[in-house]
mmCIF file of C-alpha atoms in Angstrom:
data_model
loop_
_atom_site.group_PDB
_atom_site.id
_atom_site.type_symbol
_atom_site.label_atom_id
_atom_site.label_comp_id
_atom_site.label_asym_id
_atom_site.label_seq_id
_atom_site.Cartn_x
_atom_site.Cartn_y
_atom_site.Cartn_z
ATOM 1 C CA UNK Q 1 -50.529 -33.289 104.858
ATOM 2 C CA UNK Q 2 -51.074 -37.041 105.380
ATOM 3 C CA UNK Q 3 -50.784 -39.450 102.105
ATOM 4 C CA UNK Q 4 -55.068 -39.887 102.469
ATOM 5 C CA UNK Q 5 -55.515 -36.045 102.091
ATOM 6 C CA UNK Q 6 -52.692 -35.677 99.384
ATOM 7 C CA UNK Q 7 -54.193 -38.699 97.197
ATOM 8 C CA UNK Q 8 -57.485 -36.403 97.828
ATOM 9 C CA UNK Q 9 -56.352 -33.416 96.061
ATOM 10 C CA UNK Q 10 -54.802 -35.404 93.528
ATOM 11 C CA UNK Q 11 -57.662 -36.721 92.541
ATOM 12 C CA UNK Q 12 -59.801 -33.410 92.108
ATOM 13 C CA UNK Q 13 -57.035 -32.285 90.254
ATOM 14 C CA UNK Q 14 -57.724 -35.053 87.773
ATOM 15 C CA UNK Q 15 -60.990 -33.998 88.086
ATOM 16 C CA UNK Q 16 -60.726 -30.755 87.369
ATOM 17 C CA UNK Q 17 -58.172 -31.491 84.591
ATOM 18 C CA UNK Q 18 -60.592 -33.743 82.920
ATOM 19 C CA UNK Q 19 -63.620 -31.374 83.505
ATOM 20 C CA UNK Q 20 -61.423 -28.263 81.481
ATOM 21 C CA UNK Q 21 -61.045 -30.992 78.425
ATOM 22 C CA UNK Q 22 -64.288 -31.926 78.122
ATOM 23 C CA UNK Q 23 -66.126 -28.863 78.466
ATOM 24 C CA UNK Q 24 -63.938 -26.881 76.058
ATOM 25 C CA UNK Q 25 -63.842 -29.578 73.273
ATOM 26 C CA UNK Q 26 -67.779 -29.607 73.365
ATOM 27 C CA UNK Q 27 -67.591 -25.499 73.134
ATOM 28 C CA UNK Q 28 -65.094 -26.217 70.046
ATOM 29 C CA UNK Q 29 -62.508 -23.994 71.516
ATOM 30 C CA UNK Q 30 -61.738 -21.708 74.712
ATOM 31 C CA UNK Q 31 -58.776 -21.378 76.851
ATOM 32 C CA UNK Q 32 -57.111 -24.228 77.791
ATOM 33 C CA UNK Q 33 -53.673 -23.138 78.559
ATOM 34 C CA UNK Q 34 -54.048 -20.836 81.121
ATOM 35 C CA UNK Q 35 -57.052 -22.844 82.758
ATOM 36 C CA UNK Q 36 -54.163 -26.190 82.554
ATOM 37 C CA UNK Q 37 -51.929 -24.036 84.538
ATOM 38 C CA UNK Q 38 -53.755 -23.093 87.680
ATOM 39 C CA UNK Q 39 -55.458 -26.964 88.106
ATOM 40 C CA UNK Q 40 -53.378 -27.819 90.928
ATOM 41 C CA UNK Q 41 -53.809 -24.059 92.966
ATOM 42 C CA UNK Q 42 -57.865 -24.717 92.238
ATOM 43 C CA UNK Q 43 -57.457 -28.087 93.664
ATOM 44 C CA UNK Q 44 -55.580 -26.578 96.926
ATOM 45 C CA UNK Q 45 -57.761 -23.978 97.195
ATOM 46 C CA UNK Q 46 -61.026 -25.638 97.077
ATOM 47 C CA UNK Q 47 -59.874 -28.700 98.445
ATOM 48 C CA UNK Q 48 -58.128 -28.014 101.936
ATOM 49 C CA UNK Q 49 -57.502 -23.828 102.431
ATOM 50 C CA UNK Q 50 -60.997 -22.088 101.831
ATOM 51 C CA UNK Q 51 -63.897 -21.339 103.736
ATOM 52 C CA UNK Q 52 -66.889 -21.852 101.671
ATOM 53 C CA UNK Q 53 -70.159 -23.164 101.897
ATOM 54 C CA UNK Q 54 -71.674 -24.421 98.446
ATOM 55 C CA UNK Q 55 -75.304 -24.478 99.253
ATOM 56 C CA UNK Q 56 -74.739 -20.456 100.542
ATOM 57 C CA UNK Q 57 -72.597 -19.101 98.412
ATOM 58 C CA UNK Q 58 -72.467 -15.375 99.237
ATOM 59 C CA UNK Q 59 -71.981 -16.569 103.370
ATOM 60 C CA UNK Q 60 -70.456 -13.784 104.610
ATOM 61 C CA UNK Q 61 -67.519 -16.180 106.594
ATOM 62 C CA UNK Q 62 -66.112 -17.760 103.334
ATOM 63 C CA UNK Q 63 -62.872 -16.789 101.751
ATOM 64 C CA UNK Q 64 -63.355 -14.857 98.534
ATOM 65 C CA UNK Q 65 -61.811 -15.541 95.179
ATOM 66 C CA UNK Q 66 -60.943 -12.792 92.120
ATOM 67 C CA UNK Q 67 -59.271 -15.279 89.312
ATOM 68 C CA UNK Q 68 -58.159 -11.809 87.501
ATOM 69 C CA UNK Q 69 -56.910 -13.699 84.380
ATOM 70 C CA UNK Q 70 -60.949 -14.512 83.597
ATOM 71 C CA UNK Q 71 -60.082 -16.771 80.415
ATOM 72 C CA UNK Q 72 -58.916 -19.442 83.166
ATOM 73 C CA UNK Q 73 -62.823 -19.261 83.948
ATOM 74 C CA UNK Q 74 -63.467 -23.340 83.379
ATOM 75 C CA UNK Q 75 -60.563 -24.415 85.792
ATOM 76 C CA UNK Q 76 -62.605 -22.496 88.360
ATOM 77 C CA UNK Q 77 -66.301 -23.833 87.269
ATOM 78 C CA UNK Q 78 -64.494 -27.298 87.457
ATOM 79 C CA UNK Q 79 -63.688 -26.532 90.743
ATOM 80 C CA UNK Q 80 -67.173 -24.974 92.022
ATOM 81 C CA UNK Q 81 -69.110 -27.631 90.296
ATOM 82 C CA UNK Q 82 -66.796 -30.551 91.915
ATOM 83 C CA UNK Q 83 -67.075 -28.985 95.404
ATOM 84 C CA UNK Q 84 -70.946 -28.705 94.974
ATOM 85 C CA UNK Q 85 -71.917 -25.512 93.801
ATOM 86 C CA UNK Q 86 -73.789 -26.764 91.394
ATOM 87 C CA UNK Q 87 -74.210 -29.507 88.656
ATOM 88 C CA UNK Q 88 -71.486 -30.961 87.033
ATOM 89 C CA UNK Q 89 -73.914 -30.887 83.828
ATOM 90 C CA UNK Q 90 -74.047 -27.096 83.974
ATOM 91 C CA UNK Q 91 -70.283 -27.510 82.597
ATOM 92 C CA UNK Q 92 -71.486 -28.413 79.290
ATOM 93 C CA UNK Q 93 -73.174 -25.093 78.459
ATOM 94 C CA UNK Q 94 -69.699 -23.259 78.684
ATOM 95 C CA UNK Q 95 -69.917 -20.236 76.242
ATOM 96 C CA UNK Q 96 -73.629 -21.408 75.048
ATOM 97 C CA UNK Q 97 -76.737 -19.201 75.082
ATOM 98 C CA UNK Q 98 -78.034 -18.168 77.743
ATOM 99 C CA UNK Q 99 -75.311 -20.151 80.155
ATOM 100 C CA UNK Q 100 -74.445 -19.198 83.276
ATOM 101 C CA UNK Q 101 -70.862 -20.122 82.616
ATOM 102 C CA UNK Q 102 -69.493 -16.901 80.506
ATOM 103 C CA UNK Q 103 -66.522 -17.060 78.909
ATOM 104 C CA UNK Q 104 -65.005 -15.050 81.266
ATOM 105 C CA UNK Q 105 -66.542 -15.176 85.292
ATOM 106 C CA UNK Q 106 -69.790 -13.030 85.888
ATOM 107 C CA UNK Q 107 -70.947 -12.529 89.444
ATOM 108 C CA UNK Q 108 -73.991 -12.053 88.917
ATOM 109 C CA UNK Q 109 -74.541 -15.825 87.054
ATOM 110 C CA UNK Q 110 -72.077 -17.959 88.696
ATOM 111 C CA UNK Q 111 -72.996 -19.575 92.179
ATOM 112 C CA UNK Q 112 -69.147 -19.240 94.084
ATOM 113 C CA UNK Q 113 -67.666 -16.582 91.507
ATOM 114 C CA UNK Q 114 -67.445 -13.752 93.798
ATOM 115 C CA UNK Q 115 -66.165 -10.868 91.177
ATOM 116 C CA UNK Q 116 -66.608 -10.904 87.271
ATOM 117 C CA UNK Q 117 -63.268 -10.538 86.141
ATOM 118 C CA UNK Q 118 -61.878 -10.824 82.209
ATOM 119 C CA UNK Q 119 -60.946 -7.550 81.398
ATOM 120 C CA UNK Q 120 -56.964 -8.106 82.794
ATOM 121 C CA UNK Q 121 -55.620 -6.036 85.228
ATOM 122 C CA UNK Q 122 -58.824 -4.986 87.210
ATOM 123 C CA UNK Q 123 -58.988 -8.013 89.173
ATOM 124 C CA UNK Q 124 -56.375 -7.035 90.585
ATOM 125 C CA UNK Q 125 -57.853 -3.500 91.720
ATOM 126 C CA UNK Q 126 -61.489 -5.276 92.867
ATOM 127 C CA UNK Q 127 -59.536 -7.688 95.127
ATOM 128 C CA UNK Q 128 -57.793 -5.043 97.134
ATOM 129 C CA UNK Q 129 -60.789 -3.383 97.729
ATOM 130 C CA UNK Q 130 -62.216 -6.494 98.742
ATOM 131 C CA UNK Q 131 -59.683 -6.973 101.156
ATOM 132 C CA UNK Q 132 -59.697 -3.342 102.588
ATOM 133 C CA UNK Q 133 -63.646 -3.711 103.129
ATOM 134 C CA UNK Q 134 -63.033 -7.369 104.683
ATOM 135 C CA UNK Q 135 -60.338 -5.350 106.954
ATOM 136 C CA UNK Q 136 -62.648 -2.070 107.641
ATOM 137 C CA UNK Q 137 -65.752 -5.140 109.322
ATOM 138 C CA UNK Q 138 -62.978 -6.750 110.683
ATOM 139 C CA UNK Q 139 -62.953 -10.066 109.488
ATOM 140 C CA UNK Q 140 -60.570 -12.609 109.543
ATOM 141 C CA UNK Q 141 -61.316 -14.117 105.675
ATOM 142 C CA UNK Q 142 -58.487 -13.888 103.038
ATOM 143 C CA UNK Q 143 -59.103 -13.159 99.433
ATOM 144 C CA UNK Q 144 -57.405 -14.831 96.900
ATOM 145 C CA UNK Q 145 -56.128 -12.764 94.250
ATOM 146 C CA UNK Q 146 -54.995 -14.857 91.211
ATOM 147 C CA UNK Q 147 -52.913 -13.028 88.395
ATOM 148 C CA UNK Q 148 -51.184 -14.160 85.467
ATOM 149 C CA UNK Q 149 -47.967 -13.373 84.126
ATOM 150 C CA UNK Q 150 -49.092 -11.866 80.902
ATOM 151 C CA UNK Q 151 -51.493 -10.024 82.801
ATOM 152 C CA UNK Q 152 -48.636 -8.116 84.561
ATOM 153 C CA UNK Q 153 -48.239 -6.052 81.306
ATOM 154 C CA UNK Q 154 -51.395 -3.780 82.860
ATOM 155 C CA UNK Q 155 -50.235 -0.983 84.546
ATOM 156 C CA UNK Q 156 -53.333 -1.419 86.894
ATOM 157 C CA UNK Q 157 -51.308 -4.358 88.334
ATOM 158 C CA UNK Q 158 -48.891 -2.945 89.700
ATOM 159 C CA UNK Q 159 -51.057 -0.072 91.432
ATOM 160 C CA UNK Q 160 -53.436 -2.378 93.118
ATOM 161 C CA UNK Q 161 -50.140 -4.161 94.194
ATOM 162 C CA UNK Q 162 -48.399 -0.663 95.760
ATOM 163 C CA UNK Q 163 -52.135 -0.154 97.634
ATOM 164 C CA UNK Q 164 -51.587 -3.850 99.083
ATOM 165 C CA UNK Q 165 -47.869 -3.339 100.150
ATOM 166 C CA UNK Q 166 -48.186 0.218 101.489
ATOM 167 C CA UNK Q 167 -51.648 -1.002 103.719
ATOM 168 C CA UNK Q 168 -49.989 -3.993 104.476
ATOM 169 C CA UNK Q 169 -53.460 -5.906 103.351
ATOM 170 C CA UNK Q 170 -51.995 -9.208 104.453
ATOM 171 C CA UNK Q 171 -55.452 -10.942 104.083
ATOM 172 C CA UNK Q 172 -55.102 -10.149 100.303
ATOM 173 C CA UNK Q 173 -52.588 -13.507 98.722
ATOM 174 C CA UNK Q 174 -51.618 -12.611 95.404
ATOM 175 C CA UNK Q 175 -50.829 -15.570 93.552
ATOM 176 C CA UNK Q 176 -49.225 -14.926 90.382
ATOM 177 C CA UNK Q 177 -48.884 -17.635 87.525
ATOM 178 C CA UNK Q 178 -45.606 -17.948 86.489
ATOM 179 C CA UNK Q 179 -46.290 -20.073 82.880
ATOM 180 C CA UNK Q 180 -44.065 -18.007 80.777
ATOM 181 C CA UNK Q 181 -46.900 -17.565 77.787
ATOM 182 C CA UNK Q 182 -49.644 -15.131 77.168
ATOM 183 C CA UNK Q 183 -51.820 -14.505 73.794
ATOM 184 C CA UNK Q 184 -49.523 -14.322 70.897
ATOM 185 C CA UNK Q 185 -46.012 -15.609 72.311
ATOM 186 C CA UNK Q 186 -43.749 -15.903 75.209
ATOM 187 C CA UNK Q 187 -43.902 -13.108 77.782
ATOM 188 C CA UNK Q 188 -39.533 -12.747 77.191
ATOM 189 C CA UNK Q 189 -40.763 -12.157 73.372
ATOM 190 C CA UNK Q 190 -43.613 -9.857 73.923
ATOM 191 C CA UNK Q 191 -43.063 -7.787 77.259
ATOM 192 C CA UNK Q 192 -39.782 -9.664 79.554
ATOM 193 C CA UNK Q 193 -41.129 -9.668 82.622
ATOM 194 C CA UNK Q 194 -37.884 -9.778 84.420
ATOM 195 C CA UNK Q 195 -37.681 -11.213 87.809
ATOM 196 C CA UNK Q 196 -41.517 -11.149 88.919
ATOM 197 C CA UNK Q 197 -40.461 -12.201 92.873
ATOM 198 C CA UNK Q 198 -37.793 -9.574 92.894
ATOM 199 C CA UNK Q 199 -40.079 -7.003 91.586
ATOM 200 C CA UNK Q 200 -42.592 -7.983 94.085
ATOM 201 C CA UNK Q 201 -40.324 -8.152 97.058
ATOM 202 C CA UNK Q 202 -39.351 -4.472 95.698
ATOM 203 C CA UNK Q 203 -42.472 -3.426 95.817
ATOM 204 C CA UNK Q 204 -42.488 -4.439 99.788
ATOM 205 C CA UNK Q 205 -44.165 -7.970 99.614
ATOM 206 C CA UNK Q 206 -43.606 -11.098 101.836
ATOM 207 C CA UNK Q 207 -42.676 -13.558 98.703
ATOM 208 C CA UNK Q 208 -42.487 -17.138 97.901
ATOM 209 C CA UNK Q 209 -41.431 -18.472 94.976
ATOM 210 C CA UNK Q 210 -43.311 -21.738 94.159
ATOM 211 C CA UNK Q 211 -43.674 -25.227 91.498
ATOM 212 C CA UNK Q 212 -47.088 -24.481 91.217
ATOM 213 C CA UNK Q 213 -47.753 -28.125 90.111
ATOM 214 C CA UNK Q 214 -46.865 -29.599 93.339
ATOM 215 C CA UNK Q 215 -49.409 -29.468 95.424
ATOM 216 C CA UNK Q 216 -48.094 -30.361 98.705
ATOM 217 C CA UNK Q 217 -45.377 -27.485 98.080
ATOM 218 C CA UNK Q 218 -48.132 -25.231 97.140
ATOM 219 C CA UNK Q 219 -50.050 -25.785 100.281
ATOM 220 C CA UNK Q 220 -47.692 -25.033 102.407
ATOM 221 C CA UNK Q 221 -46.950 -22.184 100.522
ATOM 222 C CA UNK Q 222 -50.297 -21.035 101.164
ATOM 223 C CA UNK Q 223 -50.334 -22.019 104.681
ATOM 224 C CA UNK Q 224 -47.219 -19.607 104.826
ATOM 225 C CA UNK Q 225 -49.287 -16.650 103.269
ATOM 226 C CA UNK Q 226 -52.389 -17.082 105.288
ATOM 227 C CA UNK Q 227 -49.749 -17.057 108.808
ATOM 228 C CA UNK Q 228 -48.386 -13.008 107.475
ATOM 229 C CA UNK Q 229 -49.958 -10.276 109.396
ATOM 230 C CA UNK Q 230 -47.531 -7.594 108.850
ATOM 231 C CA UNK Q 231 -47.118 -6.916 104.849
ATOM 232 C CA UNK Q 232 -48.508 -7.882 101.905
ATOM 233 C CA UNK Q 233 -47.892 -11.360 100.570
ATOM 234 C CA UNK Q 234 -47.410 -13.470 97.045
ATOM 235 C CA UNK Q 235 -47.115 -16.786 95.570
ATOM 236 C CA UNK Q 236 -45.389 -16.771 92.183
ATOM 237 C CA UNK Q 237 -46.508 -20.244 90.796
ATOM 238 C CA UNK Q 238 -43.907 -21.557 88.452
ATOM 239 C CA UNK Q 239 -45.969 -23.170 85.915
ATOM 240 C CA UNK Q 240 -46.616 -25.285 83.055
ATOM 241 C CA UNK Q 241 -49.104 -23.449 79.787
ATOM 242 C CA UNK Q 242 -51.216 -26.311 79.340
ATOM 243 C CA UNK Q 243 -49.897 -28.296 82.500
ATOM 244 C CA UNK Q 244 -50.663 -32.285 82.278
ATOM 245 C CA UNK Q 245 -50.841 -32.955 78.869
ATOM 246 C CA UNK Q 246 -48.072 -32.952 77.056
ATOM 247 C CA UNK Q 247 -48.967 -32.358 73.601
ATOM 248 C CA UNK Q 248 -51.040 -29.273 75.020
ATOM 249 C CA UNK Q 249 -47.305 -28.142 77.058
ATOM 250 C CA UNK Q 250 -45.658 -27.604 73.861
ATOM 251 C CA UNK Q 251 -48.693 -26.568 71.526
ATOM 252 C CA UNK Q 252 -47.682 -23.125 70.067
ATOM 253 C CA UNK Q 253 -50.985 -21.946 70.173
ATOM 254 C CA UNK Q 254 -52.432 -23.464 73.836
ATOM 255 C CA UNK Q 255 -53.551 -19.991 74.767
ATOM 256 C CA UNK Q 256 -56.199 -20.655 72.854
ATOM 257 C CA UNK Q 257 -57.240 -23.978 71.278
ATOM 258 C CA UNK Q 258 -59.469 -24.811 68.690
ATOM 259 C CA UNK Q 259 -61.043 -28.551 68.371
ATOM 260 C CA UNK Q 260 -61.229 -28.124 64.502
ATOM 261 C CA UNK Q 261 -57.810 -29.330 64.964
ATOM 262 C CA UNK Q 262 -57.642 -32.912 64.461
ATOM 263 C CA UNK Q 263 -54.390 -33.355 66.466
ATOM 264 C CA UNK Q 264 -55.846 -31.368 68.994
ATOM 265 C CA UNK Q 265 -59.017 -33.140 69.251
ATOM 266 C CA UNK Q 266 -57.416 -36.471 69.437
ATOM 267 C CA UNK Q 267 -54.941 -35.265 72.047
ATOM 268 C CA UNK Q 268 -58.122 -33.923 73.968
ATOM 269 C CA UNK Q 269 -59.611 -37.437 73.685
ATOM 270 C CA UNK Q 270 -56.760 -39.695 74.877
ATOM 271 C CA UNK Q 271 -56.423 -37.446 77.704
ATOM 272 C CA UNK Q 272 -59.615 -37.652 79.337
ATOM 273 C CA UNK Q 273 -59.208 -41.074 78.792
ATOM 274 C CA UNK Q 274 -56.437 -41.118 80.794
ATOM 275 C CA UNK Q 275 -57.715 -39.156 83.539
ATOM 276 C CA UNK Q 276 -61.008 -40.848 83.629
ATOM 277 C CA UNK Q 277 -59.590 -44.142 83.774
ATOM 278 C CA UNK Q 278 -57.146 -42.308 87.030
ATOM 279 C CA UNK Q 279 -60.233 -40.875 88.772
ATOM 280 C CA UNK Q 280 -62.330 -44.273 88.293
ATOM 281 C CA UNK Q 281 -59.418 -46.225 89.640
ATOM 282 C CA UNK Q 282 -58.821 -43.907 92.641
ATOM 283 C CA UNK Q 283 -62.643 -44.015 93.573
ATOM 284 C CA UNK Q 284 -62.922 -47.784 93.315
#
């Protein structure tokens, strides 16, 4: 990756950072956390390793996406609307009547959403079938199956993943983030996880263990997925709930925030400010 494209992702990072503030303090609440967390995978994704074309977004030679944990929903419609999929106004109706940005991703209303997703676990079951279809018409598109850590307390999980590993549906990448929180506490406090690589190399995957808030390290870990043809293969993201703003980091309840919250509200504020000053100063 050359310094030019590297400053490029950064930037729609920022973007996409900023986008998640501002469109969930003008809803008054939604999930930040979670949506914080996968920012810089979003930014990888739709800004150097997918196939996609925004003004035909069921073409049948794009990549596919199923973002299983479906209350990270606005890190994704940052990322469609900043690759072009439509209006970056469109953010601002997040969780409003009649929106076409749901809570949690709906296929049927979201130009580049390409499974509804929300209720966890099943993502995980509609990507492998994806990816057995994609195999069965013999294409050469991956889907990208993103799962969070919390999310690995559904038994479905860890079904879909067996069907993966024993087909060896290589052009399913499971990319698992690692942030350590779900709902109502750590995942140690509410259902230890354990050692999520180990368990997936266990269960017959090709794994890499990841900072999933470096993005050149997470593009070549992705590069390294896309390359397997013989097994199954995962990305466990070690991340950040509520990744680039501090306050947000260490905010007990980030899962979740409300803008009722004064702190949380200013916090909000001085961060866009921050980001929008980053993204006007790398455009200039």
């Amino acid at each position: 990756m050359t310094p030019e494209e590297l400053s490029e992702l950064k930037l729609l990072a920022a973007k996409i950072r900023r986008d998640i503030l501002v469109m969930l303090e003008k809803a008054g609440s939604g999930h930040l956390g979670g949506s914080m967390s996968i920012v810089e995978l979003m930014s990888v994704l739709y800004g150097r390793r997918l196939s996609y074309d925004p003004k035909n977004p069921r073409w049948e030679g794009r990549d596919r996406v199923v973002l299983s944990k479906g209350h990270a929903g606005p890190a994704w419609y940052s990322a469609l609307a900043e690759s072009g999929f439509f209006d970056r106004e469109m953010l601002l109706t997040l969780n409003q009547g009649g929106t076409n940005l749901p809570s949690h991703p709906d296929r049927t209303k979201t130009p580049g959403v390409d499974m509804t997703t929300g209720s966890l676990g099943q993502g995980t079951s509609t990507a492998a079938g994806i990816a057995t279809a994609l195999r069965m018409k013999g294409s050469d598109r991956h889907v990208y199956l993103i799962v969070g850590d919390g999310e690995l307390n559904e038994g479905q999980c860890w079904e879909a993943f067996e069907y993966l590993a024993h087909y060896k549906l290589s052009n399913c990448i499971v990319v698992i983030d690692w942030n350590k929180r779900q709902l109502d506490g750590t995942c140690e406090e509410v259902m230890n996880p354990f050692d999520i690589a180990g368990k997936m190399c266990a269960f017959g995957f090709a794994v890499q263990q990841v900072n999933g808030q470096d993005i050149e390290a997470l593009d070549e870990a992705l590069a390294a997925a896309e390359a397997v043809t013989d097994s199954a293969t995962c990305v466990v993201m070690d991340t950040v709930k509520g990744a680039g703003v501090p306050f947000f980091e260490t905010y007990p309840g980030n899962h979740s925030v409300k803008f009722s919250d004064p702190a949380c509200r200013e916090a909000a504020d001085a961060a866009i400010a921050e980001l929008g000053a980053y993204i006007e100063g790398s455009e200039a």
